[in-house]
Coordinates of C-alpha atoms and ligand atoms in Angstrom, one line a residue:
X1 CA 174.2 -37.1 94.0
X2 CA 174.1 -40.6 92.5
X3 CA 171.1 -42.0 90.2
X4 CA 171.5 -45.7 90.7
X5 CA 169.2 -48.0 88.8
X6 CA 168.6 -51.6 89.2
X7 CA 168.1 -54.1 86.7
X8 CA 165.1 -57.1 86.3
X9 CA 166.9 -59.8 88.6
X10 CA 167.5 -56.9 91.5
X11 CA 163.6 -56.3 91.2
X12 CA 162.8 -60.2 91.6
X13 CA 161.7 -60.2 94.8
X14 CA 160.5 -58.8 98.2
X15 CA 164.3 -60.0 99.0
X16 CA 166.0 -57.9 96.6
X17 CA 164.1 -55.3 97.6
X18 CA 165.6 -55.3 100.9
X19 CA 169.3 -55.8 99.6
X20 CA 168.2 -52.4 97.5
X21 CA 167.3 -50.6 100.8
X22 CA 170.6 -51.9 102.2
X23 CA 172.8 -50.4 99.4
X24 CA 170.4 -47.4 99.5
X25 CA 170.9 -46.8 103.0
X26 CA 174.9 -47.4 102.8
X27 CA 174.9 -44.4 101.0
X28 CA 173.4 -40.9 101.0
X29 CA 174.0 -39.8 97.9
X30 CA 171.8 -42.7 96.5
X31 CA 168.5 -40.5 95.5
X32 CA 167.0 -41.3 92.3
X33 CA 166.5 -44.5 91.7
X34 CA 164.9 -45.8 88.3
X35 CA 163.5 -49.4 88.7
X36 CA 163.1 -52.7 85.9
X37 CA 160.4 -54.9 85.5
X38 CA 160.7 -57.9 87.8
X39 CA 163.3 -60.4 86.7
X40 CA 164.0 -63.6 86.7
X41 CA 164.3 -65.4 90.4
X42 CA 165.8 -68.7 89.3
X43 CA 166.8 -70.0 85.6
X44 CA 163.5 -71.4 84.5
X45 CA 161.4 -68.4 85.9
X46 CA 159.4 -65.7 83.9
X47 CA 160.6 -62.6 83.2
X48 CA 157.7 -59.9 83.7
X49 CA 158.3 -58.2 80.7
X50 CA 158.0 -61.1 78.7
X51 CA 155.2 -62.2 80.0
X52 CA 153.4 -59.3 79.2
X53 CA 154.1 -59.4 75.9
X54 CA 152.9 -62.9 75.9
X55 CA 149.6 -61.1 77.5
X56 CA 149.3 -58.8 74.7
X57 CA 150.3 -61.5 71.6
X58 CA 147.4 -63.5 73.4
X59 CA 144.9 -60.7 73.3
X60 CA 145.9 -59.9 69.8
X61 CA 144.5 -63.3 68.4
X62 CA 141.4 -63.3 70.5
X63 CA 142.9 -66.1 73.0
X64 CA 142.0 -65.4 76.6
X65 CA 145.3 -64.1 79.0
X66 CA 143.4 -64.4 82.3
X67 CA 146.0 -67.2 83.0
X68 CA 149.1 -65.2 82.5
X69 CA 147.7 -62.3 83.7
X70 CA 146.9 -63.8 86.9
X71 CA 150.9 -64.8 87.5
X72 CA 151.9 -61.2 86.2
X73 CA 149.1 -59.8 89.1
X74 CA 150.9 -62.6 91.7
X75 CA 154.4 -61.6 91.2
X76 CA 153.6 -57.7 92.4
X77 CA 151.2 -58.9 95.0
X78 CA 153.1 -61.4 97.0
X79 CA 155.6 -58.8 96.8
X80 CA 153.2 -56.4 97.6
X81 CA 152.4 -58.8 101.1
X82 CA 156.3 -60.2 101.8
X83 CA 157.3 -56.3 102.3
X84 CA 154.0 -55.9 104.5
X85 CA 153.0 -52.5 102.3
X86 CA 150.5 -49.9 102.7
X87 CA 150.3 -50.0 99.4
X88 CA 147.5 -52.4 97.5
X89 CA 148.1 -52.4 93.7
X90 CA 145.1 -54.8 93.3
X91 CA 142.6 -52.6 92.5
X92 CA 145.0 -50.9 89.8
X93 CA 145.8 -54.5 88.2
X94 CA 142.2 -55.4 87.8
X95 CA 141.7 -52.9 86.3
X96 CA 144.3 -52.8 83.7
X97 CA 143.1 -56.2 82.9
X98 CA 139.7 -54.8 82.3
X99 CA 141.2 -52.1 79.6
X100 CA 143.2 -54.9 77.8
X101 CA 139.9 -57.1 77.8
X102 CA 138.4 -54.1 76.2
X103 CA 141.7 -54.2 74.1
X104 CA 142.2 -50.3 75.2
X105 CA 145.9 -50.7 75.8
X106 CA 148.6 -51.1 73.2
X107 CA 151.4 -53.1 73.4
X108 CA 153.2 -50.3 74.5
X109 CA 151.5 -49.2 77.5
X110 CA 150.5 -53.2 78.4
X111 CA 154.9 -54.2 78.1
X112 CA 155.7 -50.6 80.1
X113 CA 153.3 -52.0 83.2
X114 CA 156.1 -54.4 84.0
X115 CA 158.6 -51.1 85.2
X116 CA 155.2 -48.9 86.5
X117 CA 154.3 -51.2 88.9
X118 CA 157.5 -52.0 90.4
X119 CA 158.3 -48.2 90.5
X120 CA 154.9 -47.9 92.5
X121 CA 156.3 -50.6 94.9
X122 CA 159.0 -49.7 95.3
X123 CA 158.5 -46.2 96.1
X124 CA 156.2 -46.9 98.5
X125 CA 158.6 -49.8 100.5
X126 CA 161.6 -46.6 100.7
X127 CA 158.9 -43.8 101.1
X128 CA 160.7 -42.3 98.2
X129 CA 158.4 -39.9 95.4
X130 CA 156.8 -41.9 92.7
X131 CA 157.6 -39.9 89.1
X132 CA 155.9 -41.6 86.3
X133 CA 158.3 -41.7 83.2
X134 CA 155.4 -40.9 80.8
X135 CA 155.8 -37.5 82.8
X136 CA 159.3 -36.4 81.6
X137 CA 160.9 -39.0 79.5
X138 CA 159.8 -37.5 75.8
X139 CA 160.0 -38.9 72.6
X140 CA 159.6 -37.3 69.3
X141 CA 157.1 -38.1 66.5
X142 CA 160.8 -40.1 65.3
X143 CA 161.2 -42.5 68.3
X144 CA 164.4 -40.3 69.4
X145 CA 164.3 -38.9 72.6
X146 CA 163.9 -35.1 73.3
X147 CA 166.6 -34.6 75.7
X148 CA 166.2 -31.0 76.6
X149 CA 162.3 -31.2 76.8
X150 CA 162.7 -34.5 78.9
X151 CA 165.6 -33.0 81.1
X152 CA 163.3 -29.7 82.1
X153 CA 160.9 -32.2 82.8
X154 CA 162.7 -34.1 85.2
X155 CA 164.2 -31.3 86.9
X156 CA 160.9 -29.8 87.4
X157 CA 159.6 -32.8 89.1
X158 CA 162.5 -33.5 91.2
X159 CA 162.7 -32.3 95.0
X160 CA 166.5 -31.8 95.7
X161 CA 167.8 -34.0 98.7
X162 CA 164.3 -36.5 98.5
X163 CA 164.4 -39.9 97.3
X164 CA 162.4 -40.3 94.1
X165 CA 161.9 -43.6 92.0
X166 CA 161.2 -43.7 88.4
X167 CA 160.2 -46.7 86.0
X168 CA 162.9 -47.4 83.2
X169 CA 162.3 -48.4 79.7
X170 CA 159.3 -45.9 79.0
X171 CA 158.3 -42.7 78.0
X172 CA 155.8 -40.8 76.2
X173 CA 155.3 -39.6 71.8
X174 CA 153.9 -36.1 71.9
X175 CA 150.2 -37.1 71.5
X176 CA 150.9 -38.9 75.4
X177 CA 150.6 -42.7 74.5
X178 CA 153.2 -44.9 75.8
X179 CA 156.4 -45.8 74.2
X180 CA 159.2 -47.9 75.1
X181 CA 162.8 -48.2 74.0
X182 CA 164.3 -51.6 72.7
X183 CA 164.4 -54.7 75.1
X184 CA 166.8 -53.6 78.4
X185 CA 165.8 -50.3 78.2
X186 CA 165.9 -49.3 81.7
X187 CA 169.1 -48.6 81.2
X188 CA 168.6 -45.8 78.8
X189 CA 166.4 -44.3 81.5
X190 CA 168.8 -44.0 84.2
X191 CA 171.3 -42.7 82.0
X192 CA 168.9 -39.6 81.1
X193 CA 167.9 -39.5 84.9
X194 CA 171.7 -39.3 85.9
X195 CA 171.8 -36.4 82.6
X196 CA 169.5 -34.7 83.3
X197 CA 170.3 -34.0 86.8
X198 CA 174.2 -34.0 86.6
X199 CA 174.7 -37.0 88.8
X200 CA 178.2 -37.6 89.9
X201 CA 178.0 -41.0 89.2
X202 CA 175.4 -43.4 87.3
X203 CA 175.4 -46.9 89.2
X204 CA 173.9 -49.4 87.1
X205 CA 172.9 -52.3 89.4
X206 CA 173.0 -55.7 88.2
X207 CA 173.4 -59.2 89.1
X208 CA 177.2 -59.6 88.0
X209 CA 180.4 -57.6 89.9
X210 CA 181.1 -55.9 87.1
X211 CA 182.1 -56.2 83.1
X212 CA 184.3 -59.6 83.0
X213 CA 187.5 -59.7 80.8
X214 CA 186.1 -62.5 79.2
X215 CA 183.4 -64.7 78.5
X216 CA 182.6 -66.7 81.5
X217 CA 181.5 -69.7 79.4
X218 CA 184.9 -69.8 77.9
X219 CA 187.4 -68.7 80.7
X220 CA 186.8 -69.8 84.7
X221 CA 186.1 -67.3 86.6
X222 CA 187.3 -64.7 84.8
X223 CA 188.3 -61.8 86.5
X224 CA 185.9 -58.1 86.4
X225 CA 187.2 -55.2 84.7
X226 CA 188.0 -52.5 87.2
X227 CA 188.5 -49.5 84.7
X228 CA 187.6 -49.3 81.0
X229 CA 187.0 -46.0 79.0
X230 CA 184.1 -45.3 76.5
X231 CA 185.9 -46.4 73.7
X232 CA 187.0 -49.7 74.9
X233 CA 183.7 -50.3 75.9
X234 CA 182.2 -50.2 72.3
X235 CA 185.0 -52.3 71.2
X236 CA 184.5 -55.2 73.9
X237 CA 180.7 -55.0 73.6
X238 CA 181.0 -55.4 69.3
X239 CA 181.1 -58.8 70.4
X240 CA 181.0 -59.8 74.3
X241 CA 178.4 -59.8 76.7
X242 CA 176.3 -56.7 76.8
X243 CA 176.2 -56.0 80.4
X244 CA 174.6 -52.3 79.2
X245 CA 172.3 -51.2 76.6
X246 CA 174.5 -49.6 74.0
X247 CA 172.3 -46.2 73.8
X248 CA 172.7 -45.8 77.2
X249 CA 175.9 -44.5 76.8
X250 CA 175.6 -41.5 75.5
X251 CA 173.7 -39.2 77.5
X252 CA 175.9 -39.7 80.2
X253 CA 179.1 -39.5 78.0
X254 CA 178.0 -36.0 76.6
X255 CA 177.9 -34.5 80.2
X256 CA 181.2 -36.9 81.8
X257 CA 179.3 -38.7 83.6
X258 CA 180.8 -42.0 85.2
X259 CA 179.1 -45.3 84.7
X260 CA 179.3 -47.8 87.9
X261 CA 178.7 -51.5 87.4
X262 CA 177.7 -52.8 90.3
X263 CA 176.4 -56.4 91.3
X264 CA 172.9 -56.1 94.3
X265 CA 174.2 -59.4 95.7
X266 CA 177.5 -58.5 96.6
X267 CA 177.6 -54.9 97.2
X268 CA 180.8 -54.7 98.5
X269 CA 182.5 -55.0 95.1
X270 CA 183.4 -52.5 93.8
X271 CA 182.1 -53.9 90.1
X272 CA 183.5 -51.5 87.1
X273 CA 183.9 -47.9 86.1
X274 CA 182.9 -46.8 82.6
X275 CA 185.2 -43.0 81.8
X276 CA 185.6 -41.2 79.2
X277 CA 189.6 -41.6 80.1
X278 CA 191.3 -42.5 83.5
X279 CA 193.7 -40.1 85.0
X280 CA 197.1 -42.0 86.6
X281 CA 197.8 -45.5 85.9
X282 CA 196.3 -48.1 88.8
X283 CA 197.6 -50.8 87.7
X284 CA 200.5 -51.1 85.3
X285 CA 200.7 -54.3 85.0
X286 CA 197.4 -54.6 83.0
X287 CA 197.8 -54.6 79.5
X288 CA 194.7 -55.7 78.1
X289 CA 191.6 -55.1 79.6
X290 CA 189.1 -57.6 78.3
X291 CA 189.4 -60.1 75.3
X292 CA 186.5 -60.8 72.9
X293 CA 185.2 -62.0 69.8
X294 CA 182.6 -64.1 67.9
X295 CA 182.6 -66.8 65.1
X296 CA 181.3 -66.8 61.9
X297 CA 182.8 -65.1 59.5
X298 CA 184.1 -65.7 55.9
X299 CA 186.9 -63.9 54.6
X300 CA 186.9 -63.5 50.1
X301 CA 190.1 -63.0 48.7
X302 CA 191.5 -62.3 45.8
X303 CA 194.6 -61.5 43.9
X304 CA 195.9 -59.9 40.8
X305 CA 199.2 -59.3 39.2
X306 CA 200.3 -55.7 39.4
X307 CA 197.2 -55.2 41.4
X308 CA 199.5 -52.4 43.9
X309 CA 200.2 -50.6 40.8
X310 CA 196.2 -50.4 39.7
X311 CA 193.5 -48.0 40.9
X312 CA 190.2 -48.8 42.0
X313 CA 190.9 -52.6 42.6
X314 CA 189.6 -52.6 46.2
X315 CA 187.0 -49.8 45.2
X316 CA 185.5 -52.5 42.8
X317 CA 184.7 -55.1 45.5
X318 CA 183.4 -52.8 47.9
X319 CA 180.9 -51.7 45.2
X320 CA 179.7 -55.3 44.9
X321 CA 179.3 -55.5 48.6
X322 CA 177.5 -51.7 48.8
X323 CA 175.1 -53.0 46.2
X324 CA 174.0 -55.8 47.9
X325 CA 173.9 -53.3 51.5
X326 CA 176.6 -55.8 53.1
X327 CA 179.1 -54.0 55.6
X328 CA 182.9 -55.3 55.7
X329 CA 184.8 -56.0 58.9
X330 CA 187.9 -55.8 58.0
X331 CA 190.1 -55.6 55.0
X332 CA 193.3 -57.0 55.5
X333 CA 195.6 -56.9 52.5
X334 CA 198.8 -58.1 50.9
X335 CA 200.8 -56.5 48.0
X336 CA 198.7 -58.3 44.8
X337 CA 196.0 -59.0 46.9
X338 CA 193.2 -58.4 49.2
X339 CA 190.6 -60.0 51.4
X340 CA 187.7 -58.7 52.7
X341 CA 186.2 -60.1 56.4
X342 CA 182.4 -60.2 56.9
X343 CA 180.1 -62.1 59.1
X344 CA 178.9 -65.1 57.4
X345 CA 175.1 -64.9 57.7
X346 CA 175.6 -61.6 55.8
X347 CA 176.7 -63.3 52.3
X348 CA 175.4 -66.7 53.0
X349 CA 172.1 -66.7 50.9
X350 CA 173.8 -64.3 48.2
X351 CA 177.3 -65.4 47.9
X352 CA 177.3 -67.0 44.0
X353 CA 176.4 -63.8 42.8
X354 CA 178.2 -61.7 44.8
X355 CA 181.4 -63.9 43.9
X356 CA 180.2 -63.6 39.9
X357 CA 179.9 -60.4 39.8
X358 CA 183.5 -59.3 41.9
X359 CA 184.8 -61.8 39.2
X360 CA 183.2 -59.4 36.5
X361 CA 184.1 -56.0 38.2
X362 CA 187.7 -56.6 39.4
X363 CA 189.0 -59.6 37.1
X364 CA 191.1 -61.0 39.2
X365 CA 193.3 -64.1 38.8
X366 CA 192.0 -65.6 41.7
X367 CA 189.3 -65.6 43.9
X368 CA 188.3 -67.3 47.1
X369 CA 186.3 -68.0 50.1
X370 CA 187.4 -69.2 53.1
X371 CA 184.5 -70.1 55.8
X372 CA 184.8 -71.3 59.7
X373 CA 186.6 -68.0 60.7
X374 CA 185.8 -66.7 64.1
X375 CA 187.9 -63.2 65.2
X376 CA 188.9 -62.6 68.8
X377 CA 189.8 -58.9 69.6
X378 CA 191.9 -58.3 72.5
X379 CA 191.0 -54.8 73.9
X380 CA 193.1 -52.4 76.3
X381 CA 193.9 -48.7 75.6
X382 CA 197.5 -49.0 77.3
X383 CA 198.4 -51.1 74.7
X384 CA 198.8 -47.9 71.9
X385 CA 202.5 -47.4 72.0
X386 CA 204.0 -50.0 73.5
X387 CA 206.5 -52.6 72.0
X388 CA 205.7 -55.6 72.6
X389 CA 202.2 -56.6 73.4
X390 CA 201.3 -57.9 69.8
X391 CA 204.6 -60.0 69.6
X392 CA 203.4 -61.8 73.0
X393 CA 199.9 -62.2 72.4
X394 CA 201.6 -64.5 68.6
X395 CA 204.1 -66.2 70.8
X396 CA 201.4 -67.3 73.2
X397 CA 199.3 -68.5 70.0
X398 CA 202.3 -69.9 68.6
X399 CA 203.0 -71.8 71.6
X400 CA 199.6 -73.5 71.5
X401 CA 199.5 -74.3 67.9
X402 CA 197.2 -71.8 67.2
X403 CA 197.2 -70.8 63.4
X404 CA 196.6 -67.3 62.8
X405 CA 194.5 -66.5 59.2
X406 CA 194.5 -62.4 59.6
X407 CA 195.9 -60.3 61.6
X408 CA 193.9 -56.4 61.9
X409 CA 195.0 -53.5 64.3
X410 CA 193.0 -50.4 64.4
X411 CA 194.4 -47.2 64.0
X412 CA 193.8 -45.8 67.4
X413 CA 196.1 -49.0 68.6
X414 CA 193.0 -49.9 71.3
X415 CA 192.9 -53.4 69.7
X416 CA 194.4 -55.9 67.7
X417 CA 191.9 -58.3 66.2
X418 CA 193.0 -61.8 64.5
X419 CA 191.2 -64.8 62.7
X420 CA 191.4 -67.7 63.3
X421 CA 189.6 -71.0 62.8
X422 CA 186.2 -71.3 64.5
X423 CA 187.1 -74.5 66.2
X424 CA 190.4 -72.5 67.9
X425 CA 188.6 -69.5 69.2
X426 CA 187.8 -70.8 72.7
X427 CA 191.6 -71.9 72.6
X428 CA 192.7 -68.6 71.2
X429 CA 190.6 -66.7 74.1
X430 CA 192.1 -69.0 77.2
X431 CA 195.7 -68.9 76.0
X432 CA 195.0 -64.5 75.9
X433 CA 193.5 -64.3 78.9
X434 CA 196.2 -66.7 80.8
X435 CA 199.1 -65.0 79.4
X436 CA 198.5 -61.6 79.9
X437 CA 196.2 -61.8 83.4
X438 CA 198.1 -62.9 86.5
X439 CA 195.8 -63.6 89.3
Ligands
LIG501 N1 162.0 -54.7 81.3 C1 162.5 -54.4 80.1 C2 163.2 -55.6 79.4 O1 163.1 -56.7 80.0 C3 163.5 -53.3 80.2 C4 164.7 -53.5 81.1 O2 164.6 -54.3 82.0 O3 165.6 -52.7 81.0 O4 163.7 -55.5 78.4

């Protein structure tokens, strides 16, 4: 059994809708299905979600939101009429609009309607079982979800061998209201669903073929990632594209449950598969399975004579750091000295006294700041053990005059992170991706 969900742009329109039956139909195994908010159908358009919240900011200040309400009621409706349903959702809408005129509905329960109603749609175009998330998703009185309470739930409800379709991104606080998770929370849902139920396989529909190796804005065309484990995941998404929501991870990852990628406009791809490891080695060749990073950071160094030979040197800085509740990145260091790697934004507005007072604590001989640093991480867990991959990724740099200014490899050997300067990190990325992916 698969629990597939589909994100806002495969919920767009009465079009998606049919490429959903298609890929439904294509496969059997395809029951539960857990449903987004409508999406965007062209850049410029709404998203449903947010327009809802625009809804509720409107109510909030007394300003009327029959205008916005009225394309929010549209979107469902045309859909409702281009997929010819039995269905009429009209009388439901009008009156939710009612309740929020009263200002009876929270924010909550007004942003959760964007999932409900599609749910309701679509259940009724596959002639699948409607279950309401507010029925087994539970949270408790701290936000956190109830797993075991939610997973009895959704067992109970469930009729092995139907079709059932669930709204993502909400569920209910023990007193019953409405509560969401964070912004792309859908995908939390289906991961639950697909727990819950010991799915095979959780396909995660979207509108790309897959996790790319690198940022499409900075390499053409880059290739999808066919296989990437759970750990190389968290690494590629510290800084890439988030192509999932990062807590969705781990209610499938407690029961080994596989995570499929998979783009609704070209469902013959066969997009990317999230493991916990990969048995066998399908392709050799790849070294490095995606390349990442971000800009922004500042590195502070110091040094001090005979620093190697003191205690408590390093310990000093961090304490500066921990008292002003700023995390390090990294913390490359050299015999007599030491730098510390942290994003910018997080020292910016402090950084003369946090520079005073590591001159105070440490009393070193020198002390800098270097800004303009950005970090690219190439990520691939074939790369633990094997000569040779960090000397070609520096020769390739080399080759393109690409100064390095730290060089960081985690212990587990999944990555090796440099700096360099923020105006080489689209450089840095192309010359990675073009020496180590052959197409
Ligand atoms: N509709 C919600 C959002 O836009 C949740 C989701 O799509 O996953 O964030």
């Amino acid at each position: 059994m698969k629990v597939v969900k589909f994100g806002g742009s495969s919920m767009a329109d009465a079009g998606q809708y049919r490429k959903i039956r298609e890929i439904l139909l294509a496969d059997p195994d395809r029951k539960v299905v857990i449903v987004s908010a409508a999406g965007k159908r062209y850049s410029g358009d709404h998203k449903l979600t947010d327009l809802l919240y625009l809804c509720y900011s409107h109510v909030k200040y007394g300003v009327d939101c029959s205008r916005i309400f009225k394309m929010i009621m549209s979107r469902y409706l045309d859909i409702q009429s281009d997929l010819d349903l039995d269905l009429n959702l009209e009388p439901e809408l009008k009156a939710l609009k009612k309740r929020i005129d009263a200002k009876e509905v929270s924010r909550e329960e007004l942003v959760s309607r964007g999932e409900y109603f599609s749910a309701k749609l679509m259940a009724a175009y596959l002639g699948f079982q409607f279950i309401d998330a507010a029925d087994w998703v539970k949270f408790n009185m701290d936000g956190t979800v109830n797993q075991e309470e939610s997973y009895n739930a959704l067992r109970g409800r469930v009729t092995p061998g139907a079709g059932a379709v669930i709204p993502g991104f909400y569920g209910a606080m023990p007193d019953g209201t409405i509560h969401t998770f964070s912004r792309g929370g859908s995908d939390i849902t289906g991961s639950l669903a697909a727990a819950a139920l010991d799915a095979d396989v959780y396909e995660n529909w979207t509108d790309v073929s897959g996790i790319l190796m690198a940022d499409p804005r900075i390499v053409d065309d880059p290739q999808a990632i066919p296989e990437v484990t759970y750990d190389e995941l968290r690494e590629l998404s510290y800084s890439g594209a988030q192509v999932l929501h990062e807590d969705s991870i781990f209610p499938v990852r407690e029961k080994n449950i596989p995570v499929n990628i998979r783009n609704t406009n070209d469902p013959q791809a066969p997009g990317t598969m999230i493991k916990e490891n990969f048995e066998g080695d399908h392709d050799p060749d790849r070294f490095i399975t995606g390349i990442t990073g971000k800009k922004d950071f500042s590195i502070i160094s110091l040094s001090k004579r005979g620093m190697s030979n003191q205690v408590g040197v390093l310990y000093k800085v961090l304490k500066v750091l921990v008292r002003h509740k700023i995390s390090v990145d990294y913390v490359p260091n050299g015999i007599d000295n030491v730098s510390v790697v942290l994003p910018t934004r997080a020292i910016e507005k402090e950084l003369y006294t946090i520079m005073a007072e590591i001159k105070q604590e440490a009393e070193p001989d020198t002390l800098e700041v270097h800004h303009n640093i950005a970090v690219v991480a190439a990520v691939g867990r074939k790369m633990a053990f094997r000569p040779g991959i960090s000397g070609k990724i520096f020769a390739a740099l080399g080759e393109s005059g690409i100064n390095i200014r730290m060089i960081n490899q985690g212990p587990d050997e999944l990555n090796i992170i440099f700096g360099v300067d923020n105006k080489d990190f689209e450089a840095a990325i192309k010359v990675l991706y073009n020496s180590f992916v052959t197409k």
